[in-house]
Amino acid sequence: MRFSFALFFIFASFSATATQWLKFDEKTFLIAPPTNARYLTSNQAILIGQRCAAIIDAHGDFSALENFASEVKKRIPQPICHLFSTSSDEEQILGMMLLATEFPDATWHAPSYVSEHFNEYQNALEEKLSRFKQSLQLSQSRIDTQPNVELQQRLDKAKARIDKWQNAQFSRPIAPSHTQIDVELGEHLITINTFQGATHSDLSVLSHYNLGLFAGLTANPIPYAQGADASVWLYVLEQLQATKITWILPSQGKPFKKSTLQKPIRFLKSVIENESTEAPVDLLQLYNNDEITQTRLRLMYELAKAKQAQKMQKH
């Protein structure tokens, strides 16, 4: 039945069943979306210490996040004591708001912009849940005229979930008090650094156990420009390149060695220095030659150039 599609799209996560749990080492899990959703949802990570564990990042797929939370409770014996948002991206923050309700004893750390504009995120969440509810009401009206027991059961479950989300109490995250702070998980020290990268404000999480850096959208191999200052973003990436790290987990894509930072660095340099809105050939050659990668690279480059032009006009 056609109207069941809207219900499926909103509440039956396309990524939940194929989410990949990758054990990087005894203190690190990487959680990746399936290949067909790698640009739609964000990577996540769990860092484990003897005392407790920390979750890094969330995304806007609420159904997948609920399943993820259930898996965490099954797989990770240590309590979750920290949640980290590496960007101020709206969908990532809305997802972490929901995840924070699943782990109410954890401290949620987010960039300063998030706590300063938390009311705006709450309004965005209310609007998103309102759209969900409207779709449910439409589906219910159609089921009333075309009864279907199986779909009615799914709809009832969806209603219960949305009621749960709408009645949840969301707490404002805390922003790191200093540019750099250390957090001890129990024989697993992590360092939090704050900066302005891909979004209004960002942060990274460094594991001293394996020298992995979790830098979210700021470290995406193909930068996604959302209005950030390209020059400031470039400076941050160059600083990361000079940092003692071995590998990096971005929001989208596979973990990569520090040397791969040359790709987003070259991308942003081209955006700043070149007049053409077309990605230069030498930049295209840095990336995989498959159609999806090359198409996304060209589109993201055009978007970044458009954002850069808007910035120049304001000045």
CSV table of C-alpha atoms in Angstrom, one decimal:
chain,number,residue,atom,x,y,z
A,1,MET,CA,0.0,0.0,0.0
A,2,ARG,CA,1.4,3.4,-1.0
A,3,PHE,CA,0.7,5.2,2.2
A,4,SER,CA,2.8,2.7,4.2
A,5,PHE,CA,5.9,4.2,2.6
A,6,ALA,CA,5.8,7.4,4.6
A,7,LEU,CA,5.5,5.3,7.8
A,8,PHE,CA,8.4,3.2,6.8
A,9,PHE,CA,10.6,6.1,5.8
A,10,ILE,CA,10.2,7.9,9.1
A,11,PHE,CA,10.1,5.1,11.6
A,12,ALA,CA,11.8,2.0,10.1
A,13,SER,CA,15.4,3.0,9.9
A,14,PHE,CA,17.1,2.2,6.7
A,15,SER,CA,20.5,2.1,8.4
A,16,ALA,CA,19.7,0.3,11.7
A,17,THR,CA,19.8,-3.2,10.4
A,18,ALA,CA,23.1,-2.8,8.6
A,19,THR,CA,24.9,-0.7,11.1
A,20,GLN,CA,28.5,-2.0,11.4
A,21,TRP,CA,30.2,-2.4,14.7
A,22,LEU,CA,33.9,-2.5,14.2
A,23,LYS,CA,36.2,-3.4,17.1
A,24,PHE,CA,39.3,-1.3,16.4
A,25,ASP,CA,41.1,-2.4,19.6
A,26,GLU,CA,40.1,-3.5,23.1
A,27,LYS,CA,39.2,0.1,24.1
A,28,THR,CA,37.6,1.4,20.8
A,29,PHE,CA,34.5,0.5,18.8
A,30,LEU,CA,33.7,2.3,15.6
A,31,ILE,CA,30.1,2.3,14.5
A,32,ALA,CA,29.6,2.9,10.8
A,33,PRO,CA,26.4,3.2,8.6
A,34,PRO,CA,25.9,0.9,5.7
A,35,THR,CA,27.6,1.9,2.4
A,36,ASN,CA,24.3,3.2,0.9
A,37,ALA,CA,23.9,5.6,3.9
A,38,ARG,CA,27.5,6.7,4.3
A,39,TYR,CA,26.7,10.3,3.3
A,40,LEU,CA,23.3,10.4,5.1
A,41,THR,CA,24.3,9.4,8.7
A,42,SER,CA,27.4,10.0,10.7
A,43,ASN,CA,30.0,7.6,12.0
A,44,GLN,CA,30.0,7.1,15.8
A,45,ALA,CA,32.6,5.7,18.2
A,46,ILE,CA,32.7,4.3,21.7
A,47,LEU,CA,35.9,4.7,23.8
A,48,ILE,CA,36.1,2.3,26.8
A,49,GLY,CA,38.0,2.7,30.0
A,50,GLN,CA,38.1,0.5,33.2
A,51,ARG,CA,35.8,2.9,35.0
A,52,CYS,CA,33.4,4.0,32.3
A,53,ALA,CA,32.9,4.6,28.5
A,54,ALA,CA,32.2,7.5,26.2
A,55,ILE,CA,30.1,7.8,23.1
A,56,ILE,CA,31.2,10.1,20.3
A,57,ASP,CA,28.6,11.7,18.0
A,58,ALA,CA,25.1,10.9,16.9
A,59,HIS,CA,23.0,11.5,13.8
A,60,GLY,CA,19.4,12.4,12.8
A,61,ASP,CA,18.1,8.8,12.3
A,62,PHE,CA,16.2,8.4,15.5
A,63,SER,CA,15.2,4.8,15.0
A,64,ALA,CA,18.8,3.8,14.3
A,65,LEU,CA,19.9,5.7,17.5
A,66,GLU,CA,17.4,3.8,19.6
A,67,ASN,CA,18.7,0.5,18.3
A,68,PHE,CA,22.2,1.7,18.8
A,69,ALA,CA,21.5,2.6,22.4
A,70,SER,CA,20.1,-0.9,23.0
A,71,GLU,CA,23.2,-2.4,21.5
A,72,VAL,CA,25.5,-0.3,23.7
A,73,LYS,CA,23.7,-1.5,26.8
A,74,LYS,CA,24.1,-5.1,25.6
A,75,ARG,CA,27.7,-4.9,24.5
A,76,ILE,CA,29.4,-2.4,26.8
A,77,PRO,CA,29.5,-3.5,30.5
A,78,GLN,CA,30.9,-0.2,31.7
A,79,PRO,CA,28.5,2.7,32.4
A,80,ILE,CA,28.4,5.5,29.8
A,81,CYS,CA,29.7,8.5,31.6
A,82,HIS,CA,30.4,10.9,28.7
A,83,LEU,CA,28.7,11.9,25.4
A,84,PHE,CA,30.6,14.1,23.0
A,85,SER,CA,29.3,16.0,20.0
A,86,THR,CA,32.1,17.0,17.7
A,87,SER,CA,30.1,19.7,15.8
A,88,SER,CA,27.2,22.0,16.1
A,89,ASP,CA,25.4,20.5,13.1
A,90,GLU,CA,21.7,20.5,13.7
A,91,GLU,CA,20.9,16.8,12.9
A,92,GLN,CA,23.9,15.6,14.9
A,93,ILE,CA,22.8,17.6,17.9
A,94,LEU,CA,19.1,16.6,17.7
A,95,GLY,CA,20.3,13.0,17.6
A,96,MET,CA,22.5,13.5,20.7
A,97,MET,CA,19.6,15.1,22.5
A,98,LEU,CA,17.7,11.9,22.0
A,99,LEU,CA,20.7,9.7,22.9
A,100,ALA,CA,21.2,11.7,26.1
A,101,THR,CA,17.8,10.6,27.3
A,102,GLU,CA,18.9,7.0,26.9
A,103,PHE,CA,22.0,7.6,29.1
A,104,PRO,CA,20.7,10.1,31.7
A,105,ASP,CA,23.7,9.7,34.0
A,106,ALA,CA,26.2,10.7,31.3
A,107,THR,CA,27.6,14.2,30.9
A,108,TRP,CA,27.0,15.6,27.5
A,109,HIS,CA,29.8,17.8,26.1
A,110,ALA,CA,29.2,19.9,23.0
A,111,PRO,CA,30.7,22.9,21.3
A,112,SER,CA,29.9,26.3,23.0
A,113,TYR,CA,27.5,27.3,20.1
A,114,VAL,CA,25.2,24.4,21.1
A,115,SER,CA,24.7,25.4,24.7
A,116,GLU,CA,24.4,29.1,23.7
A,117,HIS,CA,21.7,28.4,21.2
A,118,PHE,CA,20.1,25.4,22.8
A,119,ASN,CA,16.6,26.9,22.5
A,120,GLU,CA,17.0,26.9,18.8
A,121,TYR,CA,17.8,23.2,18.7
A,122,GLN,CA,14.9,22.5,20.9
A,123,ASN,CA,12.6,24.3,18.5
A,124,ALA,CA,14.1,22.4,15.6
A,125,LEU,CA,13.4,19.1,17.4
A,126,GLU,CA,9.8,20.1,18.1
A,127,GLU,CA,9.4,20.9,14.4
A,128,LYS,CA,10.9,17.5,13.4
A,129,LEU,CA,8.7,15.6,15.8
A,130,SER,CA,5.7,17.6,14.6
A,131,ARG,CA,6.3,16.5,11.0
A,132,PHE,CA,6.6,12.9,12.2
A,133,LYS,CA,3.2,13.3,13.9
A,134,GLN,CA,1.5,14.8,10.9
A,135,SER,CA,2.7,11.8,8.8
A,136,LEU,CA,1.4,9.5,11.4
A,137,GLN,CA,-2.0,11.2,11.4
A,138,LEU,CA,-2.1,10.9,7.6
A,139,SER,CA,-1.2,7.2,7.8
A,140,GLN,CA,-3.9,6.6,10.5
A,141,SER,CA,-6.6,8.2,8.4
A,142,ARG,CA,-5.8,5.9,5.5
A,143,ILE,CA,-5.7,2.9,7.7
A,144,ASP,CA,-9.1,3.8,9.1
A,145,THR,CA,-10.5,3.6,5.5
A,146,GLN,CA,-8.4,0.5,4.5
A,147,PRO,CA,-8.0,-1.6,7.7
A,148,ASN,CA,-4.7,-3.5,7.9
A,149,VAL,CA,-3.8,-5.2,11.2
A,150,GLU,CA,-0.1,-5.4,10.6
A,151,LEU,CA,0.2,-1.7,9.6
A,152,GLN,CA,-2.0,-0.7,12.5
A,153,GLN,CA,0.5,-2.5,14.9
A,154,ARG,CA,3.4,-0.7,13.3
A,155,LEU,CA,1.6,2.6,13.6
A,156,ASP,CA,0.8,2.0,17.2
A,157,LYS,CA,4.5,1.4,17.9
A,158,ALA,CA,5.4,4.5,16.0
A,159,LYS,CA,2.9,6.5,18.1
A,160,ALA,CA,4.4,5.2,21.3
A,161,ARG,CA,7.9,6.2,20.1
A,162,ILE,CA,7.0,9.7,19.1
A,163,ASP,CA,5.1,10.2,22.4
A,164,LYS,CA,8.2,9.1,24.3
A,165,TRP,CA,10.3,11.6,22.3
A,166,GLN,CA,7.9,14.4,22.8
A,167,ASN,CA,7.6,13.8,26.5
A,168,ALA,CA,11.3,13.5,27.1
A,169,GLN,CA,13.2,16.1,29.2
A,170,PHE,CA,16.2,17.4,27.3
A,171,SER,CA,19.1,18.9,29.2
A,172,ARG,CA,21.5,21.6,27.9
A,173,PRO,CA,25.0,20.2,27.2
A,174,ILE,CA,28.1,21.7,28.8
A,175,ALA,CA,30.8,23.3,26.8
A,176,PRO,CA,34.4,22.6,27.6
A,177,SER,CA,35.6,25.2,30.1
A,178,HIS,CA,39.0,25.5,28.4
A,179,THR,CA,40.3,25.1,24.8
A,180,GLN,CA,41.9,21.8,25.9
A,181,ILE,CA,40.8,19.5,28.7
A,182,ASP,CA,41.7,16.0,29.7
A,183,VAL,CA,39.1,13.3,30.7
A,184,GLU,CA,40.1,10.0,32.3
A,185,LEU,CA,37.9,7.0,31.6
A,186,GLY,CA,40.1,4.6,33.7
A,187,GLU,CA,43.4,3.8,32.1
A,188,HIS,CA,42.2,5.5,29.0
A,189,LEU,CA,43.0,9.2,28.8
A,190,ILE,CA,41.3,11.3,26.2
A,191,THR,CA,41.9,15.0,25.4
A,192,ILE,CA,39.2,17.4,24.2
A,193,ASN,CA,40.1,20.3,22.0
A,194,THR,CA,37.7,23.0,20.9
A,195,PHE,CA,38.0,25.1,17.7
A,196,GLN,CA,36.0,26.5,14.8
A,197,GLY,CA,36.1,24.1,11.9
A,198,ALA,CA,33.3,22.9,9.7
A,199,THR,CA,30.4,24.4,11.7
A,200,HIS,CA,29.8,27.3,14.1
A,201,SER,CA,31.9,25.6,16.7
A,202,ASP,CA,33.5,22.2,16.9
A,203,LEU,CA,35.6,19.9,19.1
A,204,SER,CA,37.8,16.8,18.7
A,205,VAL,CA,38.4,13.9,20.9
A,206,LEU,CA,41.9,12.4,21.0
A,207,SER,CA,42.5,8.9,22.4
A,208,HIS,CA,45.9,8.6,24.0
A,209,TYR,CA,45.6,4.8,24.0
A,210,ASN,CA,45.8,4.5,20.2
A,211,LEU,CA,46.4,8.1,19.0
A,212,GLY,CA,43.1,8.2,17.2
A,213,LEU,CA,41.5,11.5,16.6
A,214,PHE,CA,37.7,11.8,16.4
A,215,ALA,CA,37.1,15.1,14.6
A,216,GLY,CA,33.7,14.7,12.9
A,217,LEU,CA,32.7,17.0,10.1
A,218,THR,CA,35.8,19.1,10.3
A,219,ALA,CA,37.9,16.1,9.1
A,220,ASN,CA,35.7,14.9,6.3
A,221,PRO,CA,37.9,14.0,3.3
A,222,ILE,CA,35.4,15.9,1.1
A,223,PRO,CA,34.5,19.0,3.1
A,224,TYR,CA,30.9,19.9,3.4
A,225,ALA,CA,30.6,23.7,3.6
A,226,GLN,CA,27.8,25.0,5.9
A,227,GLY,CA,28.9,28.6,6.1
A,228,ALA,CA,32.1,28.1,8.0
A,229,ASP,CA,35.1,30.3,7.4
A,230,ALA,CA,37.2,28.4,4.9
A,231,SER,CA,40.4,30.1,6.0
A,232,VAL,CA,39.8,29.3,9.7
A,233,TRP,CA,38.8,25.7,8.8
A,234,LEU,CA,42.0,25.3,6.7
A,235,TYR,CA,44.1,26.6,9.6
A,236,VAL,CA,42.6,24.0,11.9
A,237,LEU,CA,43.3,21.1,9.5
A,238,GLU,CA,46.9,22.3,9.1
A,239,GLN,CA,47.2,22.3,13.0
A,240,LEU,CA,45.8,18.8,13.1
A,241,GLN,CA,48.4,17.7,10.5
A,242,ALA,CA,51.1,18.9,12.9
A,243,THR,CA,49.6,17.1,15.9
A,244,LYS,CA,50.9,13.8,17.2
A,245,ILE,CA,48.1,11.5,16.0
A,246,THR,CA,48.1,8.3,13.9
A,247,TRP,CA,44.6,8.0,12.4
A,248,ILE,CA,41.4,10.0,12.2
A,249,LEU,CA,37.7,9.2,12.2
A,250,PRO,CA,35.6,11.7,10.2
A,251,SER,CA,31.8,12.0,10.2
A,252,GLN,CA,31.5,10.4,6.8
A,253,GLY,CA,33.8,7.8,5.3
A,254,LYS,CA,36.3,5.3,6.6
A,255,PRO,CA,39.0,6.0,9.2
A,256,PHE,CA,42.2,7.3,7.5
A,257,LYS,CA,45.9,7.9,8.3
A,258,LYS,CA,46.9,11.5,9.2
A,259,SER,CA,48.6,11.9,5.8
A,260,THR,CA,45.1,11.8,4.1
A,261,LEU,CA,44.4,15.3,5.6
A,262,GLN,CA,46.2,16.6,2.5
A,263,LYS,CA,42.9,16.0,0.7
A,264,PRO,CA,40.6,18.4,2.7
A,265,ILE,CA,43.5,20.8,3.0
A,266,ARG,CA,44.0,20.9,-0.7
A,267,PHE,CA,40.2,21.2,-1.2
A,268,LEU,CA,40.0,24.3,1.0
A,269,LYS,CA,43.1,25.9,-0.4
A,270,SER,CA,41.6,25.5,-3.9
A,271,VAL,CA,38.3,27.1,-2.8
A,272,ILE,CA,40.2,30.1,-1.3
A,273,GLU,CA,42.7,30.6,-4.0
A,274,ASN,CA,41.0,29.7,-7.3
A,275,GLU,CA,38.5,31.8,-9.1
A,276,SER,CA,36.8,29.0,-11.0
A,277,THR,CA,33.8,27.3,-9.5
A,278,GLU,CA,34.9,24.0,-11.1
A,279,ALA,CA,37.1,21.7,-9.1
A,280,PRO,CA,40.7,21.7,-10.5
A,281,VAL,CA,42.0,18.6,-12.2
A,282,ASP,CA,44.8,18.1,-9.7
A,283,LEU,CA,42.3,18.1,-6.8
A,284,LEU,CA,40.1,15.6,-8.6
A,285,GLN,CA,43.1,13.3,-9.0
A,286,LEU,CA,43.7,13.2,-5.3
A,287,TYR,CA,40.4,11.3,-4.7
A,288,ASN,CA,39.1,7.9,-5.9
A,289,ASN,CA,38.0,7.9,-9.5
A,290,ASP,CA,34.6,6.2,-8.9
A,291,GLU,CA,31.5,8.1,-10.1
A,292,ILE,CA,30.0,8.6,-6.7
A,293,THR,CA,33.2,10.1,-5.2
A,294,GLN,CA,33.9,12.3,-8.2
A,295,THR,CA,30.3,13.5,-8.4
A,296,ARG,CA,30.1,14.3,-4.7
A,297,LEU,CA,33.5,16.1,-4.9
A,298,ARG,CA,32.4,18.4,-7.7
A,299,LEU,CA,29.1,19.2,-6.0
A,300,MET,CA,30.7,19.9,-2.6
A,301,TYR,CA,33.3,22.1,-4.4
A,302,GLU,CA,30.7,24.1,-6.1
A,303,LEU,CA,28.8,24.5,-2.8
A,304,ALA,CA,32.0,25.6,-1.0
A,305,LYS,CA,32.7,28.2,-3.8
A,306,ALA,CA,29.2,29.5,-3.5
A,307,LYS,CA,29.5,29.9,0.3
A,308,GLN,CA,32.9,31.6,-0.2
A,309,ALA,CA,31.3,34.1,-2.7
A,310,GLN,CA,28.5,34.9,-0.2
A,311,LYS,CA,31.1,35.6,2.4
A,312,MET,CA,33.1,37.9,0.2
A,313,GLN,CA,29.9,39.8,-0.8
A,314,LYS,CA,29.2,40.5,2.9
A,315,HIS,CA,32.6,42.1,3.2
